[in-house]
C-alpha positions as a printed Julia matrix, in Angstrom:
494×3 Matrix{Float64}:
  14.48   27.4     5.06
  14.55   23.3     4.29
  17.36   22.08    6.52
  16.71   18.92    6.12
  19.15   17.52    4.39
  21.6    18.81    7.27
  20.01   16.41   10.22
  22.15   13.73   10.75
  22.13    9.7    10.42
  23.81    8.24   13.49
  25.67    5.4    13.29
  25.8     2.68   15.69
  28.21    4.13   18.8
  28.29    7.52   17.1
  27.84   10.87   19.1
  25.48   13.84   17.59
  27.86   15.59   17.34
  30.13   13.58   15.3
  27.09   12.89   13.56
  26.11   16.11   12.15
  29.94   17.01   11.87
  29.87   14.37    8.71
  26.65   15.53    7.9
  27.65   19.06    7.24
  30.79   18.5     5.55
  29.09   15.6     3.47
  26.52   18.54    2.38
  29.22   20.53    1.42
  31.04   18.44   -0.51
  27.93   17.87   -2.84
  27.48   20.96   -3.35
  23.91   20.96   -1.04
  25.4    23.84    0.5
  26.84   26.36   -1.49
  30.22   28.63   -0.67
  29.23   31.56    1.03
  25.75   29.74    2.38
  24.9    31.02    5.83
  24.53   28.02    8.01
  21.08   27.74   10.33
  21.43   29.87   13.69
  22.3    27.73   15.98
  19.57   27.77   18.25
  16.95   27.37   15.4
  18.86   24.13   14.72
  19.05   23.25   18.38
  15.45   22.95   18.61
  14.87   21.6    15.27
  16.78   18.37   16.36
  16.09   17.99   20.33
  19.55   19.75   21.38
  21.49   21.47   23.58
  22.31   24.63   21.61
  26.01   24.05   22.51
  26.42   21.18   20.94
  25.3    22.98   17.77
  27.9    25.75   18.82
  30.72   23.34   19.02
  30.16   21.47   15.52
  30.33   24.9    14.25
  33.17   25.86   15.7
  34.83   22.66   15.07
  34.34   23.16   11.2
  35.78   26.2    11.29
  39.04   25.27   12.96
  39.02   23.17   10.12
  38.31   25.07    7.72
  34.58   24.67    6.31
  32.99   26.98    7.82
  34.02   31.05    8.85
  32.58   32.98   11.9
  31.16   36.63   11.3
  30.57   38.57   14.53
  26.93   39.19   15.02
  25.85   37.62   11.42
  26.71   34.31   12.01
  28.23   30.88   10.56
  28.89   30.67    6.61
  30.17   28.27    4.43
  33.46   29.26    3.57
  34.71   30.34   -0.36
  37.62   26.76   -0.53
  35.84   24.31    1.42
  35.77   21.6    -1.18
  37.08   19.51    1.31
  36.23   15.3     0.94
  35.26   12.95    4.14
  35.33    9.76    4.03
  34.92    9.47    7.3
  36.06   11.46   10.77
  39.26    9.61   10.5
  40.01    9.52    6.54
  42.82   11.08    5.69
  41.18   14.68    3.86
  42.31   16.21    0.32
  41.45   19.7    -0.64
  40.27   19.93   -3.72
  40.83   23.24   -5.72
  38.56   24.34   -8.9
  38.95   26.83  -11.59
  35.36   27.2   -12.24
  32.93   28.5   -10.36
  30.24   25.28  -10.59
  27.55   27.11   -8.53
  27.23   29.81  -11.03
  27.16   27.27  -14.11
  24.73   25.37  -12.59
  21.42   25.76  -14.44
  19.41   24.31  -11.42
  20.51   22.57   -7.99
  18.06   19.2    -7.71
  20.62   18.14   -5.17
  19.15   20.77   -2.51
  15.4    20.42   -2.93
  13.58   17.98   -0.84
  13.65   14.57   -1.05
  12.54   11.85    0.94
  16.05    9.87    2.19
  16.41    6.48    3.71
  19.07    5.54    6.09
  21.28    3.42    3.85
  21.76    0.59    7.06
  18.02    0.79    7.64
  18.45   -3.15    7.64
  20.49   -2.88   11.7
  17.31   -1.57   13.07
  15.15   -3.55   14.77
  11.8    -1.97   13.87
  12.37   -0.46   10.32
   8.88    1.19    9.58
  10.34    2.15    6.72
   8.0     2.47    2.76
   9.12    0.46   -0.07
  11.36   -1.75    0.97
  10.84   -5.35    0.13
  11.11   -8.12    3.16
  13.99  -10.54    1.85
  12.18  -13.35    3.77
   9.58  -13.66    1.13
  11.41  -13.26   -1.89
  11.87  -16.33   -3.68
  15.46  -15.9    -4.61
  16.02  -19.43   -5.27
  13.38  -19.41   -8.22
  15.0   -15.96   -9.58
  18.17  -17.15   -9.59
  16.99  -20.22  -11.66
  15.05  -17.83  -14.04
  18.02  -15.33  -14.12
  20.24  -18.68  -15.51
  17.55  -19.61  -17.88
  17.65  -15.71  -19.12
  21.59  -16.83  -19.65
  20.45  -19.6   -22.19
  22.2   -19.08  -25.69
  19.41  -17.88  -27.3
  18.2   -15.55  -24.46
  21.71  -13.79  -24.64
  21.78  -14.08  -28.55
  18.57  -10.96  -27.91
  19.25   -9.08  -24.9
  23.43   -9.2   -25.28
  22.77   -7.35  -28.75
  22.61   -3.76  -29.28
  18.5    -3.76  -29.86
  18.74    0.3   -29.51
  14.92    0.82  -28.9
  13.12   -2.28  -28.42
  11.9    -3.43  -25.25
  11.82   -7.71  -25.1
   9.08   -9.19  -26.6
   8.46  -11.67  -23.71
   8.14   -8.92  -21.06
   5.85   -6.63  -23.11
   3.48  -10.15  -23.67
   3.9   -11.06  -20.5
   2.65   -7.37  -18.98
   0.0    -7.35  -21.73
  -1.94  -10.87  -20.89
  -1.13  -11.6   -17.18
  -0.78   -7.79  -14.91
  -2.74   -5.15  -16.76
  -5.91   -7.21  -17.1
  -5.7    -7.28  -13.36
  -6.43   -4.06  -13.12
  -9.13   -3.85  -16.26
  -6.54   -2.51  -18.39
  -6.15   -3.87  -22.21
  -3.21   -2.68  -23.87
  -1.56   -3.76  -27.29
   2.09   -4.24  -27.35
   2.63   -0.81  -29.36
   0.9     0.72  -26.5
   3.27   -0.3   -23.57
   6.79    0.83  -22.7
   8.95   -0.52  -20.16
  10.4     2.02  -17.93
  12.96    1.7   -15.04
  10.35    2.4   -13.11
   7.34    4.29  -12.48
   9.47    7.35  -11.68
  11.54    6.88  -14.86
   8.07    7.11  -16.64
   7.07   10.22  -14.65
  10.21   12.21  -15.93
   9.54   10.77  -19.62
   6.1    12.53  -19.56
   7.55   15.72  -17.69
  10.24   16.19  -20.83
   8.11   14.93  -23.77
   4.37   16.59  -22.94
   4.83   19.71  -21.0
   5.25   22.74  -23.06
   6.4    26.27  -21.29
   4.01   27.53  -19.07
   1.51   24.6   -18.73
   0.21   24.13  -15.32
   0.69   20.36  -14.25
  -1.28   19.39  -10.9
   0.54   17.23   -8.03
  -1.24   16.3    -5.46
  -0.5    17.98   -1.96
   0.77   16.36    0.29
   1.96   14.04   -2.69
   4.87   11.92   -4.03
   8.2    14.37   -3.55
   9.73   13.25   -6.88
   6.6    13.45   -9.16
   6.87   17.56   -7.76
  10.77   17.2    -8.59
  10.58   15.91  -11.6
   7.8    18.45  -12.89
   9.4    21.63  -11.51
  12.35   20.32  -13.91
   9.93   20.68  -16.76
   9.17   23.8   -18.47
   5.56   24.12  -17.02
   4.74   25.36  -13.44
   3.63   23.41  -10.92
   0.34   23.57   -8.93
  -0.35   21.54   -5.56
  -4.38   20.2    -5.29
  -5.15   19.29   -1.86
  -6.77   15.7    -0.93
  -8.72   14.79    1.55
  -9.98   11.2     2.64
 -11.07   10.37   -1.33
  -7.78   11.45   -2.69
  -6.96   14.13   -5.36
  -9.91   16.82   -4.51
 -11.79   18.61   -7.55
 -12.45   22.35   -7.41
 -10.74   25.17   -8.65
  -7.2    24.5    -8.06
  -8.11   22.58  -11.33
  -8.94   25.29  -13.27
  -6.3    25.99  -15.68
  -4.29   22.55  -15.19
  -3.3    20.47  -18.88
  -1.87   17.96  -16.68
  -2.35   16.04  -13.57
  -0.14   13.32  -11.5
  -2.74   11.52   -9.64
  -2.42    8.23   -6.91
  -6.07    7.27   -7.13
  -5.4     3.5    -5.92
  -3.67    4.17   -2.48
  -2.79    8.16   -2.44
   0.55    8.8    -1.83
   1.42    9.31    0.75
  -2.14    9.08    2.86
  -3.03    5.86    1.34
  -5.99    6.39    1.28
  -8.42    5.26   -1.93
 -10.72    7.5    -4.59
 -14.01    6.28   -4.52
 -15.91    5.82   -7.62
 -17.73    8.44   -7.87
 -14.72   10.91   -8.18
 -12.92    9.32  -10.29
 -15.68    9.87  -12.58
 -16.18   13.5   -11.9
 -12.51   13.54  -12.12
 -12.05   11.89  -15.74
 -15.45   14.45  -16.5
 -13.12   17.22  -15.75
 -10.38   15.78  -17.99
 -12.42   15.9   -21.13
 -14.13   18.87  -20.38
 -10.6    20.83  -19.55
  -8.86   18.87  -22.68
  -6.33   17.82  -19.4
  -4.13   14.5   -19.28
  -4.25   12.59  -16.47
  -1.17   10.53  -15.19
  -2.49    7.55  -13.41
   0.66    6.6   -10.96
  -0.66    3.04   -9.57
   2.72    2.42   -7.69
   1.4    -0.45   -5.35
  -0.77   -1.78   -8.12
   0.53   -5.55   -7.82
   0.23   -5.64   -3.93
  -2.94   -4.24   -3.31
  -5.08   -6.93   -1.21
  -8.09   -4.75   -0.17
 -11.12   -5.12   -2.8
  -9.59   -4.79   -6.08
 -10.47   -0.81   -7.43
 -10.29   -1.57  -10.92
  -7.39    1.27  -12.24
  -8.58    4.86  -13.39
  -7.21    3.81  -16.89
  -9.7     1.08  -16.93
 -12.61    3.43  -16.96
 -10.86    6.09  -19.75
 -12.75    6.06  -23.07
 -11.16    8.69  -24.69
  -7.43    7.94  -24.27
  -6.89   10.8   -21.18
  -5.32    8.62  -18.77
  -1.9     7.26  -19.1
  -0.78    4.43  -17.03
   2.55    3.82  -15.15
   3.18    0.79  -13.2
   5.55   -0.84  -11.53
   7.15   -4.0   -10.62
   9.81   -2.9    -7.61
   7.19   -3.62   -5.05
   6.89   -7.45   -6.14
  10.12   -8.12   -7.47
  13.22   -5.5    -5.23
  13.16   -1.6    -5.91
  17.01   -2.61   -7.34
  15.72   -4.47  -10.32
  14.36   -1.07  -11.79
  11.69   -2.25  -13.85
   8.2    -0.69  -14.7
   5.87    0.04  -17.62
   4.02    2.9   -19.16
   0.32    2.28  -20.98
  -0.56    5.34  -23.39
  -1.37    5.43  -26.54
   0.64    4.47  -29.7
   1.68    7.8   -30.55
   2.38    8.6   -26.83
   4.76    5.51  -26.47
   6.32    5.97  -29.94
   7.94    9.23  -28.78
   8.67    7.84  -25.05
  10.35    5.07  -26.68
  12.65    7.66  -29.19
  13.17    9.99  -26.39
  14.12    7.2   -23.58
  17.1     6.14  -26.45
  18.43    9.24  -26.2
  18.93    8.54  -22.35
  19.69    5.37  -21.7
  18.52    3.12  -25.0
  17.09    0.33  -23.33
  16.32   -0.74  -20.18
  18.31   -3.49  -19.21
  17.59   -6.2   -21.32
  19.07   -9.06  -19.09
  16.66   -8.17  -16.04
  13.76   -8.13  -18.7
  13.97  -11.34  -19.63
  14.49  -12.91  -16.23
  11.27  -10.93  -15.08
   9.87  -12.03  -18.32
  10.49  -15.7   -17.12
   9.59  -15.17  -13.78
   6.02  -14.05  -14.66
   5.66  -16.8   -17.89
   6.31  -19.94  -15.81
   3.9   -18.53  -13.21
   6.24  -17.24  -10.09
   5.01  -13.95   -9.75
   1.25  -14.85   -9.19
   2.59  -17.27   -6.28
   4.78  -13.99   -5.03
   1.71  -11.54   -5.24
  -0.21  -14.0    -3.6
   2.02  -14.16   -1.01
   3.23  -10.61   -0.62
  -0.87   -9.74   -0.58
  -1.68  -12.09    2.59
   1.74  -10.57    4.29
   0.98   -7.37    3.81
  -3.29   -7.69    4.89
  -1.8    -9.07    8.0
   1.11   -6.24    8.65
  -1.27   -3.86    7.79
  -4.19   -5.26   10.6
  -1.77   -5.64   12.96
   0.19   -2.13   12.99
  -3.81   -0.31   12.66
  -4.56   -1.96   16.0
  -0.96   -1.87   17.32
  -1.36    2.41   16.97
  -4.79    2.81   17.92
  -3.99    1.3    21.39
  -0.27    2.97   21.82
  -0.63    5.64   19.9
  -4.5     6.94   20.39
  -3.8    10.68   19.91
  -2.27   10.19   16.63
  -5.03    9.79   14.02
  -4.68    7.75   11.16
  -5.57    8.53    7.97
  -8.68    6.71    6.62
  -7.27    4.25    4.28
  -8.09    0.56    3.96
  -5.2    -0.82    2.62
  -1.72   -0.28    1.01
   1.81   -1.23    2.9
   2.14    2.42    4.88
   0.16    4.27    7.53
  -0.15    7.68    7.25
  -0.15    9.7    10.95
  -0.34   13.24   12.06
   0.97   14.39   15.38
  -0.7    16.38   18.09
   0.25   19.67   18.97
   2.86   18.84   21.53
   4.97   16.36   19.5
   7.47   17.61   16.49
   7.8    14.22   14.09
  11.65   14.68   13.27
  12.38   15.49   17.62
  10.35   11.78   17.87
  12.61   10.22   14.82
  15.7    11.08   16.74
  14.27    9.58   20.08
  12.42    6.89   18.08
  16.16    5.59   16.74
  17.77    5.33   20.34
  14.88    2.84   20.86
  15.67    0.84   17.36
  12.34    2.36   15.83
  12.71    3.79   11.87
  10.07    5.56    9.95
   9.79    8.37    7.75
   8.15   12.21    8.51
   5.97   13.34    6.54
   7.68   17.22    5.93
   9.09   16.06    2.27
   5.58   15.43    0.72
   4.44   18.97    0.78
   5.15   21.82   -1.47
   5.6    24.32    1.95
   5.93   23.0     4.99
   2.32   22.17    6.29
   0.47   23.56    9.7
   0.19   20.21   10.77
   3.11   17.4    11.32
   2.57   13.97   10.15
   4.8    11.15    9.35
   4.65    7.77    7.52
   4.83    4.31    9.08
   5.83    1.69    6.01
   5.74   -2.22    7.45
   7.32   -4.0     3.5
   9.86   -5.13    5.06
   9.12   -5.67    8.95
   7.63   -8.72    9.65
   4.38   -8.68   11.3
   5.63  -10.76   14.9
   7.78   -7.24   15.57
   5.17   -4.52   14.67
   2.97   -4.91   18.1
   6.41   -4.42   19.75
   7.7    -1.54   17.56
   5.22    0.36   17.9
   5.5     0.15   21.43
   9.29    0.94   21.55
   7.62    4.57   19.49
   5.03    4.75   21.96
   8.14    4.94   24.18
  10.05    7.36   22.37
   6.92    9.96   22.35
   6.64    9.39   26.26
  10.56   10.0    26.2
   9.84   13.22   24.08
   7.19   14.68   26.48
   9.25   13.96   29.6
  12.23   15.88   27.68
  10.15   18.58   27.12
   8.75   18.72   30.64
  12.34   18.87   32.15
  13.3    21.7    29.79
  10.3    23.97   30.65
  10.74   23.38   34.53
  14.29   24.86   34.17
């Protein structure tokens, strides 16, 4: 069972036990535990977060005085039938809300309970956040967008985007994608042939609604990008993990049979680590020979500084490839804007079927990004985001060989994330628990596979720490696994 959802986020001067008290009812009250749910035996949970198994027993208990929870002799801890109970927080003042209808039952699937990777919302009060996609605020030029964002208010800038344009994307950004990013990455595109998304996800789900027909197998890479397997299992096909290894997506037979396939190629997610060549050649060999689709995800496109791969798109001569891209790792994951490259037909129906969600995407934020990227500021941004991240990205690969040397690294050469894998003795979400007392935030790996894997690995992201603290956070986690093993020694001698 995934109880991950259930492990708490402490709060500065918080006890565990308050901790997962809010976590529990917060779980409850969106429905990611479901009247009637048997809770996780206490001493599986115990060990799960680094625990005294009382402290488990007294949550429990503590819910059920109030009234979440009900104890069964022998069986164990359930959610009880009228706990649609609200928190605020431990001291808000609670209302009990009753409904008529049965939601669980009506429910035609439960996204709200799979896995998904989560992000402490204060992420920013840590001192080392090794945390993956999150943009560093000290090099965003937010003077120059705020000038561009005031140009994008000039009267006939909000004469376009304050209109109703239903469909149309703004003419600027789609230009502006067309001449200056995609050629970056050998891609040439006409304007009919591009589609701005919110987001490379938002593209992702497009494709998952408009190509996949019942039954179709659709390939996501394993260990892979959580929501790409999400979004897919919402579709009508079935989905199929294909293992990597250190060239990305692997071929073989866990092809056989796929019409689809999500692939990473650039910097696999979440590994990093890059397709050579050669297999992306064997790989778009398989496409035409299997009549298959491939769905080129290039999510860290902009900021890549290693040698630039040319995209798999670039190399596509049959149309098999369709490109999603985004702009949240230049620009802030909050201004939602990306772009799909497929052919006319392909975008035609995207575009028809994105109205039906949503119209547009914001046409405001287009035309400030469209502004930001005509007079020239993005280049100056990538430029500068590249060098950051080249240096981050030096320094945290020496930083773990020497504090972390029994934790290998995945063998990538770039990207803005290390991928690790823990020895035998060390459990990655015990270390994120010890890891936080110290000020140290990353991300374990347990969400990016399909099943939970025989190994444990988790995922170092350095966007957003600057590269003066890295030497030093990883030494405060170097700290927290010595803290582990000392815990662990103590509890055996006893």
């Amino acid at each position: 069972m995934n109880w991950a959802h259930l492990l708490p986020e402490r709060e500065a001067g918080q006890t565990i036990q308050g901790a997962l008290r809010q976590s529990i009812i917060s779980a409850i009250g969106a429905g990611r535990l479901a009247a009637g749910q048997r809770m996780p035996p206490s001493r599986a949970l115990a060990e799960r977060m680094g625990v005294a198994r009382n402290t488990i027993i007294a949550v429990y208990e503590e819910l059920v005085a109030r009234g979440y929870l009900i104890s069964t002799e022998r069986r164990g801890y359930f959610v009880e039938d009228q706990a649609g109970k609200l928190a605020v927080n431990e001291n808000a003042e609670r209302t009990e809300t009753r409904s008529q209808t049965d939601w669980n039952d009506r429910f035609a699937t439960m996204p709200a309970a799979w896995r998904h990777i989560s992000k402490p919302t204060n992420w920013q009060d840590y001192r080392f956040p090794f945390i993956y996609g999150q943009v560093d605020p000290e090099l965003f030029p937010v003077a120059v967008w705020r000038t561009c964002s005031r140009d994008a208010m000039g009267r006939s800038a909000v004469n376009y985007w304050a209109a109703d344009q239903a469909m149309d994307d703004d003419p600027l950004l789609i230009e502006q994608i067309c001449r200056q990013i995609l050629p970056q990455h050998g891609v040439f595109a006409r304007p009919e042939e591009v589609l701005v998304t919110l987001g490379s996800q938002h593209g992702l789900y497009l494709l998952s609604q408009l190509l996949v027909k019942p039954g179709e197998l659709v390939g996501i890479e394993e260990p892979g990008y959580t929501d790409a397997r999400n979004i897919f299992a919402l579709s009508r096909g079935q989905v199929r993990g294909v293992p990597v290894d250190a060239g990305g997506m692997r071929l073989g037979p866990w092809l056989q049979g796929l019409r689809y396939a999500v692939v990473t190629p650039a910097h696999q997610c979440p590994t990093m680590v890059t397709m050579p060549n050669d297999r992306r050649q064997a790989l778009l060999k398989w496409a035409g020979a299997a009549d298959a689709v491939l769905i080129e995800d290039d999510y860290e496109g902009e900021t890549r500084f290693e040698a630039n791969m040319p995209a798999l798109k670039s190399m596509d001569r049959d149309g098999r490839v369709i490109y999603l891209g985004t702009l949240s790792k230049v620009l802030a994951p909050g201004v939602r804007i990306g772009f799909m490259v497929a052919p006319e037909a392909v975008i035609r129906e995207a575009r028809a079927l994105r109205r039906l969600m949503h119209r547009s995407a914001p046409l405001n934020n287009q035309r400030t990004a469209a502004i930001f990227l005509a007079e020239g500021h993005c280049q100056g941004l990538v430029r500068s985001l590249r060098h950051a991240l080249k240096e981050r990205w030096e320094t945290i690969c020496a930083a773990v060989a020497v504090a972390l040397p029994d934790f290998p690294r995945s063998p990538s050469i770039g990207g803005s994330s290390i991928w690790l894998t823990c020895p035998a003795d060390i459990n990655p979400q015990h270390l994120l628990l010890k890891a936080r007392e110290r000020g140290v935030l990353f991300e374990p790996g347990e969400p990016f596979f399909a099943t939970p894997p025989g190994e444990q690995h988790f995922r170092l992201g350095f966007s957003s720490i600057p590269a003066s603290r890295i030497n030093e956070g990883v030494q405060a986690l170097a700290a927290a696994v010595a803290d582990l093993r000392l815990q662990t020694q103590r509890s055996a001698s006893i």
